[in-house]
Coordinates of N, CA and C in Angstrom, one line a residue:
M1 N 0.8 -1.2 0.0 CA 0.0 0.0 0.0 C 0.9 1.2 0.0
T2 N 0.6 2.2 -0.9 CA 1.4 3.4 -1.0 C 0.6 4.6 -0.5
N3 N 1.3 5.7 -0.3 CA 0.6 6.9 0.1 C -0.3 7.4 -0.9
E4 N 0.0 7.3 -2.2 CA -0.9 7.7 -3.3 C -2.2 6.9 -3.3
F5 N -2.1 5.6 -3.0 CA -3.2 4.7 -3.0 C -4.2 5.2 -1.8
V6 N -3.6 5.4 -0.6 CA -4.4 5.8 0.5 C -5.1 7.2 0.2
L7 N -4.3 8.1 -0.3 CA -4.8 9.5 -0.6 C -5.9 9.4 -1.6
E8 N -5.8 8.6 -2.6 CA -6.8 8.5 -3.7 C -8.1 7.8 -3.1
A9 N -7.9 6.9 -2.2 CA -9.1 6.2 -1.6 C -9.9 7.2 -0.7
I10 N -9.2 8.0 0.0 CA -9.8 9.0 0.9 C -10.5 10.1 0.1
T11 N -9.8 10.6 -0.9 CA -10.4 11.7 -1.7 C -11.5 11.2 -2.5
R12 N -11.5 10.0 -2.9 CA -12.6 9.4 -3.7 C -13.9 9.3 -2.7
E13 N -13.6 8.8 -1.5 CA -14.7 8.6 -0.6 C -15.2 9.9 0.1
F14 N -14.3 10.9 0.3 CA -14.6 12.1 1.0 C -14.0 13.3 0.2
P15 N -14.6 13.6 -1.0 CA -14.0 14.6 -1.9 C -13.9 16.0 -1.3
E16 N -14.8 16.4 -0.4 CA -14.9 17.7 0.1 C -14.1 17.8 1.5
S17 N -13.7 16.7 2.0 CA -13.1 16.7 3.4 C -11.6 16.9 3.4
V18 N -10.9 16.5 2.4 CA -9.5 16.7 2.4 C -9.1 18.1 1.9
L19 N -8.6 18.9 2.8 CA -8.3 20.3 2.5 C -6.9 20.5 1.9
S20 N -5.9 19.7 2.4 CA -4.6 19.7 1.8 C -3.9 18.4 2.2
H21 N -2.8 18.1 1.5 CA -2.0 16.9 1.8 C -0.5 17.2 1.4
S22 N 0.3 16.5 2.1 CA 1.8 16.5 1.8 C 2.4 15.2 2.3
E23 N 3.7 15.1 2.1 CA 4.4 13.9 2.5 C 5.7 14.2 3.2
P24 N 5.7 14.9 4.3 CA 7.0 15.2 5.0 C 7.6 13.9 5.5
Y25 N 8.9 13.7 5.2 CA 9.6 12.6 5.6 C 9.0 11.3 5.2
G26 N 8.2 11.3 4.1 CA 7.6 10.1 3.5 C 6.3 9.7 4.2
M27 N 5.8 10.4 5.2 CA 4.5 10.1 5.8 C 3.4 10.9 5.2
L28 N 2.4 10.3 4.7 CA 1.2 11.0 4.2 C 0.6 11.8 5.3
T29 N 0.4 13.1 5.1 CA -0.2 14.0 6.1 C -1.3 14.7 5.4
M30 N -2.5 14.6 6.0 CA -3.7 15.3 5.4 C -4.3 16.2 6.4
E31 N -4.8 17.4 5.9 CA -5.6 18.2 6.7 C -7.0 17.9 6.3
I32 N -7.8 17.6 7.3 CA -9.2 17.2 7.2 C -10.1 18.2 7.8
K33 N -11.3 18.5 7.2 CA -12.2 19.3 7.9 C -12.6 18.8 9.3
K34 N -12.6 19.7 10.2 CA -12.8 19.3 11.6 C -14.1 18.5 11.8
E35 N -15.2 18.9 11.1 CA -16.5 18.2 11.3 C -16.5 16.8 10.6
D36 N -15.5 16.5 9.7 CA -15.5 15.3 9.0 C -14.4 14.3 9.6
I37 N -13.6 14.7 10.6 CA -12.5 13.9 11.0 C -12.9 12.5 11.5
K38 N -14.0 12.5 12.3 CA -14.4 11.2 12.8 C -14.8 10.2 11.8
K39 N -15.6 10.7 10.8 CA -16.1 9.7 9.7 C -14.9 9.3 8.8
V40 N -13.9 10.2 8.6 CA -12.7 9.8 7.9 C -11.9 8.7 8.6
I41 N -11.7 8.9 9.9 CA -11.0 7.9 10.7 C -11.8 6.6 10.8
H42 N -13.1 6.7 10.9 CA -13.9 5.5 10.9 C -13.7 4.7 9.6
Y43 N -13.7 5.5 8.5 CA -13.5 4.8 7.2 C -12.1 4.2 7.1
L44 N -11.1 4.9 7.6 CA -9.8 4.3 7.6 C -9.7 3.0 8.4
R45 N -10.4 3.0 9.5 CA -10.3 1.8 10.3 C -11.1 0.6 9.8
D46 N -12.3 0.9 9.3 CA -13.2 -0.2 8.9 C -13.2 -0.6 7.4
S47 N -12.5 0.2 6.6 CA -12.5 -0.2 5.1 C -11.3 -1.2 4.9
S48 N -11.1 -1.4 3.7 CA -10.0 -2.3 3.3 C -8.6 -1.7 3.6
L49 N -8.6 -0.4 3.9 CA -7.3 0.2 4.2 C -6.8 -0.2 5.6
E50 N -7.6 -0.6 6.5 CA -7.3 -1.3 7.8 C -6.3 -0.5 8.6
F51 N -6.5 0.8 8.8 CA -5.7 1.6 9.7 C -6.3 1.3 11.1
N52 N -5.9 0.2 11.7 CA -6.6 -0.3 12.9 C -5.8 0.0 14.2
F53 N -4.8 0.8 14.2 CA -4.1 1.2 15.4 C -3.9 2.7 15.5
L54 N -4.5 3.3 16.5 CA -4.3 4.7 16.8 C -3.1 4.9 17.6
T55 N -2.0 5.4 16.9 CA -0.7 5.6 17.6 C -0.7 6.7 18.6
D56 N -1.3 7.9 18.2 CA -1.2 9.0 19.0 C -2.3 10.1 18.6
I57 N -2.7 10.8 19.6 CA -3.5 12.0 19.4 C -2.8 13.1 20.2
C58 N -2.6 14.3 19.6 CA -1.9 15.4 20.3 C -2.5 16.7 19.7
G59 N -2.2 17.8 20.4 CA -2.6 19.1 20.0 C -1.5 19.9 19.5
I60 N -1.8 21.0 18.8 CA -0.8 21.9 18.3 C -1.4 23.3 18.4
H61 N -0.6 24.3 18.6 CA -1.0 25.7 18.7 C -0.2 26.6 17.8
Y62 N -0.8 27.2 16.9 CA -0.2 28.2 16.1 C -0.8 29.6 16.3
P63 N -0.4 30.3 17.3 CA -1.0 31.6 17.7 C -1.0 32.6 16.6
E64 N -0.1 32.5 15.6 CA 0.0 33.5 14.6 C -1.0 33.3 13.4
I65 N -1.6 32.1 13.4 CA -2.6 31.8 12.3 C -4.0 31.7 13.0
K66 N -4.7 32.8 13.0 CA -6.0 32.9 13.8 C -7.0 31.9 13.3
E67 N -7.2 31.6 12.0 CA -8.2 30.7 11.5 C -7.8 29.2 11.7
K68 N -6.5 29.0 12.0 CA -6.0 27.6 12.2 C -5.2 27.6 13.5
E69 N -5.6 28.3 14.5 CA -4.8 28.5 15.7 C -4.6 27.2 16.5
I70 N -5.6 26.4 16.6 CA -5.6 25.2 17.4 C -5.8 24.0 16.5
G71 N -5.0 22.9 16.7 CA -5.2 21.7 15.8 C -5.1 20.5 16.7
V72 N -5.7 19.4 16.1 CA -5.6 18.1 16.7 C -4.9 17.2 15.7
V73 N -3.9 16.5 16.1 CA -3.2 15.6 15.1 C -3.4 14.1 15.5
Y74 N -3.8 13.3 14.5 CA -4.0 11.9 14.7 C -3.0 11.1 13.9
H75 N -2.3 10.2 14.6 CA -1.4 9.3 13.9 C -2.0 7.9 13.8
L76 N -2.2 7.3 12.6 CA -2.8 6.0 12.5 C -1.8 5.1 11.8
H77 N -1.9 3.8 12.1 CA -1.0 2.8 11.6 C -1.7 1.6 11.1
N78 N -1.4 1.1 9.9 CA -1.9 -0.2 9.4 C -0.8 -1.2 9.8
M79 N -1.1 -2.0 10.7 CA -0.1 -3.0 11.3 C 0.3 -4.1 10.2
M80 N -0.6 -4.4 9.3 CA -0.3 -5.4 8.4 C 0.6 -5.0 7.3
T81 N 0.5 -3.8 6.8 CA 1.4 -3.3 5.7 C 2.4 -2.3 6.2
N82 N 2.4 -2.0 7.5 CA 3.3 -1.1 8.2 C 3.3 0.3 7.5
V83 N 2.1 0.8 7.2 CA 1.9 2.1 6.6 C 1.4 3.0 7.7
R84 N 1.9 4.2 7.9 CA 1.5 5.2 8.8 C 1.0 6.5 8.1
I85 N 0.0 7.1 8.7 CA -0.5 8.3 8.2 C -0.8 9.3 9.3
R86 N -0.8 10.6 8.9 CA -1.1 11.6 9.9 C -2.3 12.5 9.4
L87 N -3.2 12.7 10.3 CA -4.4 13.5 9.9 C -4.4 14.7 10.9
K88 N -4.7 15.9 10.3 CA -4.8 17.1 11.1 C -6.1 17.8 10.9
A89 N -6.7 18.3 12.0 CA -7.9 19.0 12.0 C -7.7 20.3 12.8
F90 N -8.0 21.5 12.1 CA -7.7 22.8 12.7 C -9.0 23.5 13.1
M91 N -8.9 24.4 14.0 CA -10.1 25.1 14.5 C -9.6 26.5 15.1
T92 N -10.6 27.4 15.2 CA -10.2 28.6 15.9 C -10.2 28.5 17.4
R93 N -9.7 29.5 18.0 CA -9.6 29.5 19.5 C -11.0 29.5 20.1
E94 N -11.9 30.1 19.5 CA -13.3 30.3 20.0 C -14.1 29.0 19.9
N95 N -13.7 28.0 19.1 CA -14.4 26.8 18.8 C -13.5 25.6 19.0
M96 N -12.9 25.5 20.1 CA -12.0 24.4 20.4 C -12.7 23.1 20.8
E97 N -13.4 22.5 19.8 CA -14.1 21.2 20.1 C -14.1 20.4 18.9
V98 N -13.8 19.1 19.1 CA -13.8 18.1 18.0 C -14.4 16.8 18.6
D99 N -14.9 15.9 17.7 CA -15.5 14.7 18.1 C -14.5 13.8 18.7
S100 N -15.0 13.0 19.7 CA -14.1 12.1 20.4 C -14.0 10.8 19.6
M101 N -12.8 10.2 19.7 CA -12.6 8.9 19.0 C -12.7 7.7 19.9
T102 N -13.2 7.9 21.1 CA -13.2 6.8 22.1 C -14.2 5.7 21.6
E103 N -15.2 6.0 20.8 CA -16.0 4.9 20.3 C -15.3 4.0 19.3
L104 N -14.3 4.6 18.6 CA -13.6 3.8 17.6 C -12.3 3.1 18.2
F105 N -11.7 3.8 19.1 CA -10.4 3.3 19.6 C -10.5 3.5 21.2
A106 N -10.4 2.5 21.9 CA -10.5 2.6 23.4 C -9.3 3.4 23.9
G107 N -8.1 3.3 23.3 CA -6.9 4.0 23.7 C -7.0 5.5 23.5
A108 N -8.0 6.0 22.8 CA -8.1 7.4 22.6 C -8.5 8.1 23.9
N109 N -9.1 7.4 24.8 CA -9.6 7.9 26.1 C -8.5 8.8 26.8
W110 N -7.3 8.1 27.0 CA -6.3 8.8 27.8 C -5.6 9.9 26.9
M111 N -5.5 9.6 25.6 CA -4.8 10.6 24.7 C -5.6 11.8 24.6
E112 N -7.0 11.7 24.5 CA -7.8 12.9 24.5 C -7.8 13.6 25.8
R113 N -7.8 12.9 26.9 CA -7.7 13.6 28.2 C -6.4 14.4 28.3
E114 N -5.3 13.8 27.9 CA -4.0 14.5 27.9 C -4.1 15.8 27.0
T115 N -4.6 15.6 25.8 CA -4.7 16.8 24.9 C -5.6 17.9 25.5
Y116 N -6.7 17.5 26.1 CA -7.6 18.4 26.8 C -6.8 19.1 27.9
D117 N -6.1 18.3 28.7 CA -5.4 18.9 29.9 C -4.3 19.9 29.5
F118 N -3.6 19.6 28.4 CA -2.5 20.5 28.0 C -2.9 21.6 27.1
F119 N -3.9 21.4 26.2 CA -4.3 22.4 25.2 C -5.7 23.0 25.4
G120 N -6.6 22.4 26.2 CA -7.9 22.8 26.4 C -8.9 22.5 25.3
I121 N -8.5 21.6 24.4 CA -9.4 21.1 23.3 C -10.4 20.2 23.9
K122 N -11.7 20.5 23.7 CA -12.8 19.6 24.2 C -13.1 18.5 23.2
F123 N -13.4 17.3 23.6 CA -13.7 16.2 22.8 C -15.1 15.8 23.0
K124 N -16.0 16.2 22.0 CA -17.5 15.9 22.2 C -17.7 14.4 22.3
G125 N -18.4 14.0 23.3 CA -18.8 12.6 23.4 C -17.8 11.8 24.3
H126 N -16.8 12.4 24.8 CA -15.8 11.7 25.6 C -16.4 11.3 26.9
P127 N -16.2 10.1 27.4 CA -16.9 9.6 28.6 C -16.4 10.2 29.9
D128 N -15.2 10.8 30.0 CA -14.7 11.3 31.3 C -13.6 12.3 31.0
L129 N -14.0 13.4 30.4 CA -13.0 14.5 30.0 C -12.7 15.3 31.2
R130 N -11.5 15.1 31.8 CA -11.0 15.9 32.9 C -9.5 15.8 32.9
P131 N -8.8 16.7 33.6 CA -7.4 16.7 33.6 C -6.8 15.3 34.0
I132 N -5.7 15.0 33.4 CA -5.1 13.7 33.7 C -3.7 13.8 34.4
L133 N -3.0 14.9 34.1 CA -1.6 15.1 34.6 C -1.5 16.4 35.5
N134 N -2.3 17.4 35.1 CA -2.2 18.7 35.8 C -3.3 18.7 36.9
M135 N -3.1 19.6 37.9 CA -4.1 19.7 38.9 C -5.4 20.3 38.3
E136 N -6.6 19.8 38.8 CA -7.8 20.3 38.3 C -8.0 21.8 38.4
D137 N -7.5 22.4 39.5 CA -7.6 23.8 39.7 C -6.5 24.7 39.1
L138 N -5.8 24.1 38.2 CA -4.6 24.8 37.6 C -5.0 26.2 36.9
G139 N -6.1 26.1 36.2 CA -6.7 27.4 35.6 C -6.2 27.8 34.3
Y140 N -5.2 27.0 33.7 CA -4.8 27.3 32.4 C -4.2 26.0 31.7
H141 N -3.9 26.1 30.5 CA -3.5 24.9 29.7 C -2.0 25.2 29.3
P142 N -1.1 24.5 29.9 CA 0.4 24.8 29.8 C 1.0 24.7 28.5
M143 N 0.4 24.0 27.5 CA 1.1 23.9 26.2 C 0.7 25.0 25.2
L144 N -0.3 25.8 25.6 CA -0.7 26.9 24.7 C 0.5 27.9 24.8
K145 N 0.8 28.5 23.7 CA 1.9 29.5 23.6 C 1.4 30.9 24.0
E146 N 1.0 31.0 25.2 CA 0.4 32.3 25.7 C 1.3 32.9 26.7
Y147 N 2.2 32.2 27.3 CA 3.0 32.7 28.4 C 4.5 32.8 28.0
R148 N 5.2 33.7 28.5 CA 6.6 33.8 28.2 C 7.3 32.6 28.7
L149 N 8.3 32.2 28.1 CA 9.1 31.0 28.4 C 10.1 31.3 29.5
E150 N 10.5 32.5 29.7 CA 11.5 32.9 30.6 C 11.0 34.0 31.5
D151 N 11.6 34.2 32.6 CA 11.3 35.3 33.5 C 11.5 36.6 32.8
G152 N 10.5 37.5 32.8 CA 10.6 38.8 32.1 C 11.6 39.7 32.6
T153 N 12.1 39.5 33.8 CA 13.1 40.4 34.4 C 14.5 40.0 33.9
R154 N 14.7 38.9 33.3 CA 16.0 38.5 32.8 C 16.3 39.2 31.5
T155 N 17.5 39.7 31.3 CA 17.9 40.3 30.0 C 18.8 39.5 29.2
D156 N 19.3 38.3 29.7 CA 20.2 37.5 29.0 C 19.5 36.5 28.1
K157 N 18.2 36.3 28.3 CA 17.4 35.4 27.4 C 16.1 36.0 27.0
N158 N 15.6 35.5 25.8 CA 14.3 35.9 25.4 C 13.6 34.8 24.6
D159 N 12.3 34.9 24.3 CA 11.6 33.9 23.7 C 12.1 33.4 22.4
S160 N 12.8 34.3 21.7 CA 13.4 33.8 20.4 C 14.4 32.7 20.5
M161 N 15.0 32.6 21.7 CA 16.0 31.5 21.9 C 15.3 30.2 22.0
F162 N 13.9 30.2 22.2 CA 13.2 29.0 22.4 C 12.3 28.7 21.1
G163 N 12.6 29.3 20.0 CA 11.9 29.1 18.8 C 10.7 29.9 18.6
R164 N 10.5 31.0 19.4 CA 9.4 31.9 19.2 C 9.9 33.2 18.7

């Protein structure tokens, strides 16, 4: 199974859902409409493509791109053919909610809780969405790029040294 075969199968089944695609480091990466992400992943799992292992769910934050400020990244793996793909769904900061994958993959439970804990992304339909690593009364989501990385009183370092 090749990246081209997988891409063609998904774009044939969901022609309006795939917004963009690329192959960084040889891994097929697709941006999917947020409202279609669950049905695309369901298709990938239950079709002949057999992406039956959810490797990871994580969040990303691009504060400089307002219409795609928050994203959820899904890594799927076909264990039989050893093919991996990456799906991304973006949203605005005001609408940080996406469908839960716990109905499709039991392992999504903890991954979604971690993503919620660190980024504040809500997963609709999640059975127990609460912080998993941080204290419940923390009051903020530590992986959002909202806070300075260094003490503001220091003059020997600035955020540009940390990739910002």
